[in-house]
XYZ file of C-alpha atoms in Angstrom:
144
model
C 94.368 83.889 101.451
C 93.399 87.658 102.735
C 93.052 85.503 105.863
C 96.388 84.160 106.013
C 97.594 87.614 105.745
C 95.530 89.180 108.210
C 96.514 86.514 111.255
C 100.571 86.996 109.966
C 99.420 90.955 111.209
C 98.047 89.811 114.170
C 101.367 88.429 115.313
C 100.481 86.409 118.025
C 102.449 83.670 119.394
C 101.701 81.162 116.856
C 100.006 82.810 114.300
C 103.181 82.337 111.966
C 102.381 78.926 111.637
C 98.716 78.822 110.775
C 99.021 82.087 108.636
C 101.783 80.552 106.611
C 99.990 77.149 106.062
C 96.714 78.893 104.959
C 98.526 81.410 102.640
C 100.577 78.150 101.271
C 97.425 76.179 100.315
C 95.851 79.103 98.951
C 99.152 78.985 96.543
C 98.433 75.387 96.140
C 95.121 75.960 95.325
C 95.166 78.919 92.902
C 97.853 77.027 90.841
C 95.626 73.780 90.620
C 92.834 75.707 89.508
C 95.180 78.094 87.033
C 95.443 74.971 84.841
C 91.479 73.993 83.467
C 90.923 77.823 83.751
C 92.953 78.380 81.383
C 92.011 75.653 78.848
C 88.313 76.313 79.867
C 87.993 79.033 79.026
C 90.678 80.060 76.098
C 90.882 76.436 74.612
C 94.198 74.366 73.879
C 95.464 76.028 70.989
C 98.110 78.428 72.396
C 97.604 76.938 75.829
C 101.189 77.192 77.115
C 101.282 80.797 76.557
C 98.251 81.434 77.866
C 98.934 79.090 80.953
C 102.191 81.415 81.719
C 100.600 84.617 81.221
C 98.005 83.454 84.000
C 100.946 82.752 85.958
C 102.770 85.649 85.543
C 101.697 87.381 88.401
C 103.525 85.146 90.952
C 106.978 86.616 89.761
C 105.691 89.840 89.660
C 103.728 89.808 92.945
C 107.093 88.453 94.264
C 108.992 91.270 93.039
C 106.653 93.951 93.930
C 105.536 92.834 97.413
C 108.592 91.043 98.683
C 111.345 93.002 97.000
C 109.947 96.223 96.975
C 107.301 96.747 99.328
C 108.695 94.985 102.059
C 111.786 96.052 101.553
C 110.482 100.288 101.598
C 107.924 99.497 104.621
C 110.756 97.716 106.771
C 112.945 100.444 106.249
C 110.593 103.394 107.268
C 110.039 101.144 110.420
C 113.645 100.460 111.316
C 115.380 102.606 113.426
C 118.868 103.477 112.943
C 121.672 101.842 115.090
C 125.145 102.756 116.590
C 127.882 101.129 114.062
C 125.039 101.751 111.042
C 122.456 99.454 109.601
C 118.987 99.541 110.233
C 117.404 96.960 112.430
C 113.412 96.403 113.574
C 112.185 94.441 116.036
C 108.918 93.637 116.197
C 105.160 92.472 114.768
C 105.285 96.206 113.958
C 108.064 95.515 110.723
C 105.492 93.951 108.797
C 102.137 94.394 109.660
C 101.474 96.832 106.849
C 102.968 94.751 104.118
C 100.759 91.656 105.282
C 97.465 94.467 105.570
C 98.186 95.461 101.832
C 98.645 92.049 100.665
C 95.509 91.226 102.740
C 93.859 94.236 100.768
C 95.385 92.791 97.315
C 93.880 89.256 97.881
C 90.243 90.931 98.939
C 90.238 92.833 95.222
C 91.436 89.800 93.680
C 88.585 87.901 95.196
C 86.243 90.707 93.934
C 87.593 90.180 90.365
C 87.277 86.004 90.385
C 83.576 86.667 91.535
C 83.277 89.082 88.336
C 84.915 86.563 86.585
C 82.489 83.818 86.831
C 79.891 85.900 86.830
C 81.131 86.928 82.978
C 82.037 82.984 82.503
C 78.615 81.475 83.377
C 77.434 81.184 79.808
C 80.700 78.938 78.958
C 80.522 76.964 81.530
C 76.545 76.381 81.518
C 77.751 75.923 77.352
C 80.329 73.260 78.684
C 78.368 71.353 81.074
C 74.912 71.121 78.639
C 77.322 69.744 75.398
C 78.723 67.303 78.150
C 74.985 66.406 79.431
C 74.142 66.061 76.153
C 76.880 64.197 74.592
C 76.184 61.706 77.880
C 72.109 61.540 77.048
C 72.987 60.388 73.477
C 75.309 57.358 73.973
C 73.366 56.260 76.923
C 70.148 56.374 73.969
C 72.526 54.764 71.766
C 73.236 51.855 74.300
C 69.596 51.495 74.859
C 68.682 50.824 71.105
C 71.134 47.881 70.748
């Protein structure tokens, strides 16, 4: 996703359209995975609150990058015009907002490696119960 965000910066002619459809399957991505994550690792029991906790940060990302940051970024790059009103024209509007979020999605990918790196012994737990589970009704089979 960081590089989705870094060719939006670039702002070449073009760029909008294959930084927006990497940043959107990145989305698409991150939700699809959200959903065994969360019953992976934290079980079924209170999964629906756990499942919108996970997802929690889209809202907030929203608010704090779009409404705010955007919002505070554009206007120290506007200039002021006759009649009032800001206005900005220009790559220059945004290119900080899409080098933090760029920044943003680099730590985040720093934290999912730390994250499987802490998960490995539940999922090396899942996969040998599964193995298991699949070596002892194949046995079973065999002795009929």
């Amino acid at each position: 996703m960081a590089f989705g965000y870094i060719i939006l910066a670039l702002a070449v002619p073009g760029c909008l359209y294959i930084g927006s459809i990497v940043v959107g399957i990145c989305y698409g991505i991150r939700l699809a995975i959200t959903v065994p994550t969360a019953s992976e690792l934290f079980g079924l029991k209170y999964y629906g609150l756990i499942y919108n906790i996970l997802i929690l940060n889209l809202p907030i990302g929203s608010l704090l990058f779009s409404g705010l940051l955007a919002g505070i970024l554009y206007d120290m790059e506007a200039t002021a015009t006759p009649g009032g009103g800001n206005t900005c024209v220009g790559a220059h509007c945004y290119r900080i907002v899409f080098v933090v979020m760029a920044v943003a999605c680099i730590i985040g990918f720093v934290l999912d490696i730390v994250l499987s790196i802490r998960t490995k012994a539940v999922y090396t737990k899942i996969f040998a119960s599964k193995k298991s589970r699949k070596s002892l009704t194949s046995s079973n089979g065999r002795r009929q």
